[in-house]
């Protein structure tokens, strides 16, 4: 069984799951999901899972309104997991799904249509669509098994007691590195990345550079440019489209950055390869 609510506004949105599981779909805007366990940045198109008995508040960023749809699911059961959980993680987490996943968005739109225009069999249709949606989520999570260590933080250790050469620092840097590699197309700041692993931006920048050899933002740019190179060689997409795909809405800025990083304009790089 599932119930739902539609939310639009600039006020914080409380998500109190109770004995149900909660799935939030952020249709527009950006925000931060806050609980006693974590603070997770949420971007447009993202999905947040809140397990039973958890309480989360979604706070809009920079005073801008958000549009969200929240589904509350009773008796969620995944084989091998405790009732109500979508993974072995018993804390809120962002479901690793591409924001522009057409198939998943179509399922959600169909669910909303049935919920907003109830008729004979609507509840059964919604339940069937929800089951299909959860299967897609599980498939995405299975293909990205590394996402859970990023959300499940290690016990908090005072930053003054940490060394950039110890295992905690290396694991932290590698988790952020993996997150960047999967989400380079999103708008990510050093602050966003630091919040994901529960350290200060300064500490993250320090340990990341020690382990990876460059700052998190430099690595983000590298991932974007590397993917742009691949798209220029392997596809016929326009330079403007490729710029947007790798996270640069401003094509002129992308051209300047690409030329600086490679020594060639995107067009010249494509011709030479």
CSV table of C-alpha atoms in Angstrom, one decimal:
chain,number,residue,atom,x,y,z
A,1,UNK,CA,0.0,0.0,0.0
A,2,UNK,CA,1.2,3.5,-0.8
A,3,UNK,CA,0.1,7.1,-0.1
A,4,UNK,CA,1.5,10.3,-1.4
A,5,UNK,CA,1.7,14.0,-1.1
A,6,UNK,CA,2.6,16.8,-3.5
A,7,UNK,CA,4.7,19.7,-2.1
A,8,UNK,CA,5.6,23.1,-3.5
A,9,UNK,CA,7.1,26.0,-1.5
A,10,UNK,CA,10.1,27.5,0.3
A,11,UNK,CA,9.4,26.1,3.7
A,12,UNK,CA,11.3,23.1,5.1
A,13,UNK,CA,9.5,19.8,4.2
A,14,UNK,CA,9.4,17.4,7.1
A,15,UNK,CA,9.6,13.7,6.2
A,16,UNK,CA,8.4,11.5,9.1
A,17,UNK,CA,8.3,8.0,7.9
A,18,UNK,CA,6.9,6.3,11.1
A,19,UNK,CA,6.5,2.6,10.4
A,20,UNK,CA,6.5,3.3,6.6
A,21,UNK,CA,9.2,3.7,4.0
A,22,UNK,CA,9.5,7.1,2.3
A,23,UNK,CA,10.6,7.9,-1.2
A,24,UNK,CA,11.0,11.6,-2.2
A,25,UNK,CA,11.3,12.7,-5.8
A,26,UNK,CA,12.6,16.3,-6.1
A,27,UNK,CA,10.9,17.5,-9.3
A,28,UNK,CA,12.6,20.9,-9.2
A,29,UNK,CA,14.9,23.0,-7.1
A,30,UNK,CA,17.7,22.0,-4.8
A,31,UNK,CA,17.9,21.4,-1.1
A,32,UNK,CA,19.5,19.6,1.8
A,33,UNK,CA,18.1,16.6,3.6
A,34,UNK,CA,18.9,16.9,7.3
A,35,UNK,CA,18.6,14.3,10.1
A,36,UNK,CA,20.4,13.3,13.2
A,37,UNK,CA,22.5,11.0,11.1
A,38,UNK,CA,23.4,13.0,8.0
A,39,UNK,CA,23.1,16.0,5.8
A,40,UNK,CA,22.7,15.2,2.2
A,41,UNK,CA,22.6,17.6,-0.7
A,42,UNK,CA,19.6,16.9,-3.0
A,43,UNK,CA,19.5,18.1,-6.6
A,44,UNK,CA,16.7,18.4,-9.1
A,45,UNK,CA,15.6,15.1,-10.4
A,46,UNK,CA,17.1,13.2,-7.4
A,47,UNK,CA,15.4,10.5,-5.3
A,48,UNK,CA,15.8,10.3,-1.5
A,49,UNK,CA,15.0,7.1,0.5
A,50,UNK,CA,14.0,7.5,4.1
A,51,UNK,CA,13.7,4.2,6.1
A,52,UNK,CA,11.0,3.5,8.7
A,53,UNK,CA,11.3,5.4,12.0
A,54,UNK,CA,13.6,8.0,10.5
A,55,UNK,CA,12.9,11.7,10.6
A,56,UNK,CA,14.3,13.9,7.9
A,57,UNK,CA,13.7,17.6,7.0
A,58,UNK,CA,14.3,18.8,3.4
A,59,UNK,CA,15.4,22.4,3.5
A,60,UNK,CA,15.3,24.4,0.2
A,61,UNK,CA,18.6,26.0,-0.9
A,62,UNK,CA,19.0,29.8,-1.1
A,63,UNK,CA,15.4,30.5,-0.4
A,64,UNK,CA,14.2,29.1,-3.7
A,65,UNK,CA,11.0,27.1,-3.9
A,66,UNK,CA,11.1,23.3,-4.4
A,67,UNK,CA,8.6,20.9,-6.0
A,68,UNK,CA,8.6,17.5,-4.6
A,69,UNK,CA,6.5,14.4,-4.5
A,70,UNK,CA,6.6,12.1,-1.5
A,71,UNK,CA,5.5,8.4,-1.5
A,72,UNK,CA,4.9,6.6,1.7
A,73,UNK,CA,5.1,2.8,1.3
A,74,UNK,CA,3.7,0.3,3.9
A,75,UNK,CA,5.3,-3.1,4.2
A,76,UNK,CA,8.1,-2.6,1.7
A,77,UNK,CA,9.9,-6.0,1.4
A,78,UNK,CA,13.1,-6.7,-0.6
A,79,UNK,CA,14.4,-10.3,-0.5
A,80,UNK,CA,17.2,-10.6,2.1
A,81,UNK,CA,16.5,-7.3,3.8
A,82,UNK,CA,14.6,-6.2,6.9
A,83,UNK,CA,11.1,-5.1,6.1
A,84,UNK,CA,11.0,-1.4,5.1
A,85,UNK,CA,14.6,-1.2,3.8
A,86,UNK,CA,15.7,-0.7,0.2
A,87,UNK,CA,19.3,-1.6,1.0
A,88,UNK,CA,21.4,-2.8,4.0
A,89,UNK,CA,21.8,0.9,4.9
A,90,UNK,CA,19.4,1.8,7.8
A,91,UNK,CA,19.8,5.5,7.3
A,92,UNK,CA,18.5,8.0,4.7
A,93,UNK,CA,20.4,8.0,1.4
A,94,UNK,CA,20.1,9.4,-2.1
A,95,UNK,CA,19.1,6.6,-4.6
A,96,UNK,CA,21.8,6.5,-7.3
A,97,UNK,CA,19.6,7.2,-10.4
A,98,UNK,CA,20.4,9.5,-13.3
A,99,UNK,CA,18.1,12.6,-12.9
A,100,UNK,CA,17.1,12.4,-16.6
A,101,UNK,CA,16.3,8.7,-16.6
A,102,UNK,CA,13.4,8.7,-19.1
A,103,UNK,CA,12.0,5.3,-18.1
A,104,UNK,CA,11.8,6.1,-14.4
A,105,UNK,CA,10.4,9.5,-14.9
A,106,UNK,CA,7.7,8.1,-17.1
A,107,UNK,CA,6.7,5.6,-14.4
A,108,UNK,CA,6.5,8.5,-11.9
A,109,UNK,CA,4.4,10.6,-14.1
A,110,UNK,CA,2.0,7.7,-14.7
A,111,UNK,CA,1.7,7.2,-10.9
A,112,UNK,CA,1.0,10.9,-10.4
A,113,UNK,CA,-1.7,10.9,-13.1
A,114,UNK,CA,-3.5,7.9,-11.5
A,115,UNK,CA,-3.2,9.6,-8.0
A,116,UNK,CA,-4.5,12.9,-9.2
A,117,UNK,CA,-7.2,11.5,-11.4
A,118,UNK,CA,-8.5,8.5,-9.4
A,119,UNK,CA,-10.8,6.1,-11.1
A,120,UNK,CA,-11.7,2.4,-11.0
A,121,UNK,CA,-8.5,0.4,-10.4
A,122,UNK,CA,-6.2,3.4,-9.8
A,123,UNK,CA,-4.9,2.0,-6.5
A,124,UNK,CA,-4.0,-1.3,-8.1
A,125,UNK,CA,-2.3,0.6,-11.0
A,126,UNK,CA,-0.3,2.7,-8.6
A,127,UNK,CA,0.8,-0.3,-6.6
A,128,UNK,CA,2.0,-2.1,-9.8
A,129,UNK,CA,3.8,1.0,-11.0
A,130,UNK,CA,5.5,1.4,-7.6
A,131,UNK,CA,6.7,-2.2,-7.6
A,132,UNK,CA,8.2,-1.6,-11.1
A,133,UNK,CA,9.8,1.6,-9.9
A,134,UNK,CA,11.4,-0.1,-6.9
A,135,UNK,CA,12.8,-2.8,-9.2
A,136,UNK,CA,14.4,-0.1,-11.3
A,137,UNK,CA,15.9,1.4,-8.2
A,138,UNK,CA,17.3,-1.9,-7.1
A,139,UNK,CA,18.9,-2.5,-10.5
A,140,UNK,CA,20.6,0.9,-10.5
A,141,UNK,CA,21.9,0.3,-6.9
A,142,UNK,CA,23.1,-3.2,-7.9
A,143,UNK,CA,25.1,-1.7,-10.8
A,144,UNK,CA,26.7,0.9,-8.5
A,145,UNK,CA,27.5,-1.1,-5.4
A,146,UNK,CA,30.1,1.4,-4.4
A,147,UNK,CA,27.6,4.1,-3.5
A,148,UNK,CA,26.7,2.9,0.0
A,149,UNK,CA,30.2,3.4,1.6
A,150,UNK,CA,29.9,7.1,0.6
A,151,UNK,CA,26.6,7.5,2.5
A,152,UNK,CA,27.5,5.3,5.4
A,153,UNK,CA,30.1,7.4,7.2
A,154,UNK,CA,32.8,6.1,9.4
A,155,UNK,CA,32.7,6.9,13.1
A,156,UNK,CA,33.4,10.5,13.5
A,157,UNK,CA,37.1,11.2,14.4
A,158,UNK,CA,38.3,14.7,15.3
A,159,UNK,CA,40.0,16.2,12.3
A,160,UNK,CA,43.0,17.1,14.4
A,161,UNK,CA,43.5,13.4,15.1
A,162,UNK,CA,43.5,12.4,11.5
A,163,UNK,CA,46.5,12.0,9.2
A,164,UNK,CA,46.3,12.3,5.5
A,165,UNK,CA,48.3,9.1,5.2
A,166,UNK,CA,45.9,6.9,7.4
A,167,UNK,CA,43.3,4.5,6.0
A,168,UNK,CA,40.4,6.7,7.0
A,169,UNK,CA,41.7,9.6,5.0
A,170,UNK,CA,42.4,7.4,2.0
A,171,UNK,CA,38.9,5.8,2.2
A,172,UNK,CA,37.3,9.2,2.4
A,173,UNK,CA,39.2,10.5,-0.6
A,174,UNK,CA,38.4,7.4,-2.7
A,175,UNK,CA,34.7,7.6,-1.8
A,176,UNK,CA,34.5,11.2,-3.0
A,177,UNK,CA,36.5,10.3,-6.1
A,178,UNK,CA,34.0,7.6,-6.9
A,179,UNK,CA,31.1,10.0,-6.3
A,180,UNK,CA,32.6,12.6,-8.7
A,181,UNK,CA,33.2,9.9,-11.4
A,182,UNK,CA,29.5,9.0,-11.2
A,183,UNK,CA,28.0,12.5,-10.8
A,184,UNK,CA,30.4,14.8,-12.7
A,185,UNK,CA,27.5,16.1,-14.8
A,186,UNK,CA,25.9,17.6,-11.7
A,187,UNK,CA,26.6,21.0,-10.2
A,188,UNK,CA,29.0,20.1,-7.4
A,189,UNK,CA,30.9,22.4,-5.0
A,190,UNK,CA,33.6,21.5,-2.6
A,191,UNK,CA,31.1,22.2,0.2
A,192,UNK,CA,28.6,19.7,-1.3
A,193,UNK,CA,31.3,17.0,-1.5
A,194,UNK,CA,32.5,17.7,2.1
A,195,UNK,CA,29.0,17.3,3.4
A,196,UNK,CA,28.6,13.9,1.9
A,197,UNK,CA,31.5,12.5,3.9
A,198,UNK,CA,30.9,14.7,7.0
A,199,UNK,CA,34.1,16.7,7.1
A,200,UNK,CA,35.0,20.3,6.5
A,201,UNK,CA,35.8,21.5,3.0
A,202,UNK,CA,39.4,22.3,4.1
A,203,UNK,CA,39.9,18.8,5.4
A,204,UNK,CA,38.5,17.2,2.3
A,205,UNK,CA,40.6,19.3,0.0
A,206,UNK,CA,43.7,18.4,2.0
A,207,UNK,CA,43.3,14.6,2.1
A,208,UNK,CA,42.0,14.4,-1.5
A,209,UNK,CA,45.0,16.2,-2.9
A,210,UNK,CA,47.3,14.0,-0.9
A,211,UNK,CA,45.7,10.8,-2.2
A,212,UNK,CA,44.6,11.8,-5.8
A,213,UNK,CA,47.2,14.4,-6.6
A,214,UNK,CA,44.8,17.2,-7.3
A,215,UNK,CA,41.9,19.0,-5.6
A,216,UNK,CA,38.4,17.7,-5.8
A,217,UNK,CA,37.3,20.5,-8.1
A,218,UNK,CA,40.3,19.9,-10.4
A,219,UNK,CA,39.4,16.2,-10.5
A,220,UNK,CA,35.7,17.1,-11.3
A,221,UNK,CA,37.0,19.2,-14.3
A,222,UNK,CA,39.2,16.4,-15.4
A,223,UNK,CA,36.3,13.9,-15.4
A,224,UNK,CA,34.2,16.3,-17.4
A,225,UNK,CA,36.8,17.0,-20.0
A,226,UNK,CA,37.7,13.3,-20.3
A,227,UNK,CA,34.1,12.4,-20.9
A,228,UNK,CA,33.8,15.3,-23.4
A,229,UNK,CA,36.8,13.9,-25.3
A,230,UNK,CA,35.1,10.5,-25.5
A,231,UNK,CA,31.8,12.1,-26.7
A,232,UNK,CA,33.6,14.2,-29.3
A,233,UNK,CA,35.3,11.0,-30.7
A,234,UNK,CA,32.5,8.5,-30.4
A,235,UNK,CA,29.4,10.5,-31.1
A,236,UNK,CA,28.1,13.1,-33.6
A,237,UNK,CA,26.6,15.3,-30.8
A,238,UNK,CA,27.1,19.0,-31.2
A,239,UNK,CA,29.7,20.7,-29.0
A,240,UNK,CA,26.8,22.6,-27.2
A,241,UNK,CA,25.1,19.3,-26.4
A,242,UNK,CA,28.3,17.7,-25.2
A,243,UNK,CA,29.0,20.7,-23.0
A,244,UNK,CA,25.6,20.3,-21.3
A,245,UNK,CA,26.0,16.6,-20.9
A,246,UNK,CA,29.2,16.9,-19.0
A,247,UNK,CA,28.0,19.7,-16.7
A,248,UNK,CA,28.6,23.0,-18.5
A,249,UNK,CA,25.4,24.8,-19.6
A,250,UNK,CA,27.5,27.7,-20.9
A,251,UNK,CA,29.1,26.4,-24.2
A,252,UNK,CA,31.4,29.3,-24.5
A,253,UNK,CA,32.9,28.6,-21.0
A,254,UNK,CA,33.2,24.9,-22.0
A,255,UNK,CA,35.1,25.8,-25.1
A,256,UNK,CA,37.6,28.0,-23.2
A,257,UNK,CA,38.1,25.4,-20.5
A,258,UNK,CA,38.5,22.5,-23.0
A,259,UNK,CA,41.1,24.5,-25.0
A,260,UNK,CA,43.0,25.3,-21.8
A,261,UNK,CA,43.0,21.7,-20.7
A,262,UNK,CA,43.8,20.1,-24.0
A,263,UNK,CA,45.5,22.8,-26.1
A,264,UNK,CA,42.8,22.5,-28.8
A,265,UNK,CA,39.2,23.7,-29.3
A,266,UNK,CA,36.6,20.9,-29.2
A,267,UNK,CA,36.0,21.2,-32.9
A,268,UNK,CA,39.7,20.9,-33.7
A,269,UNK,CA,40.1,18.0,-31.2
A,270,UNK,CA,37.3,16.1,-33.0
A,271,UNK,CA,38.8,16.6,-36.5
A,272,UNK,CA,42.2,15.4,-35.3
A,273,UNK,CA,40.8,12.2,-33.7
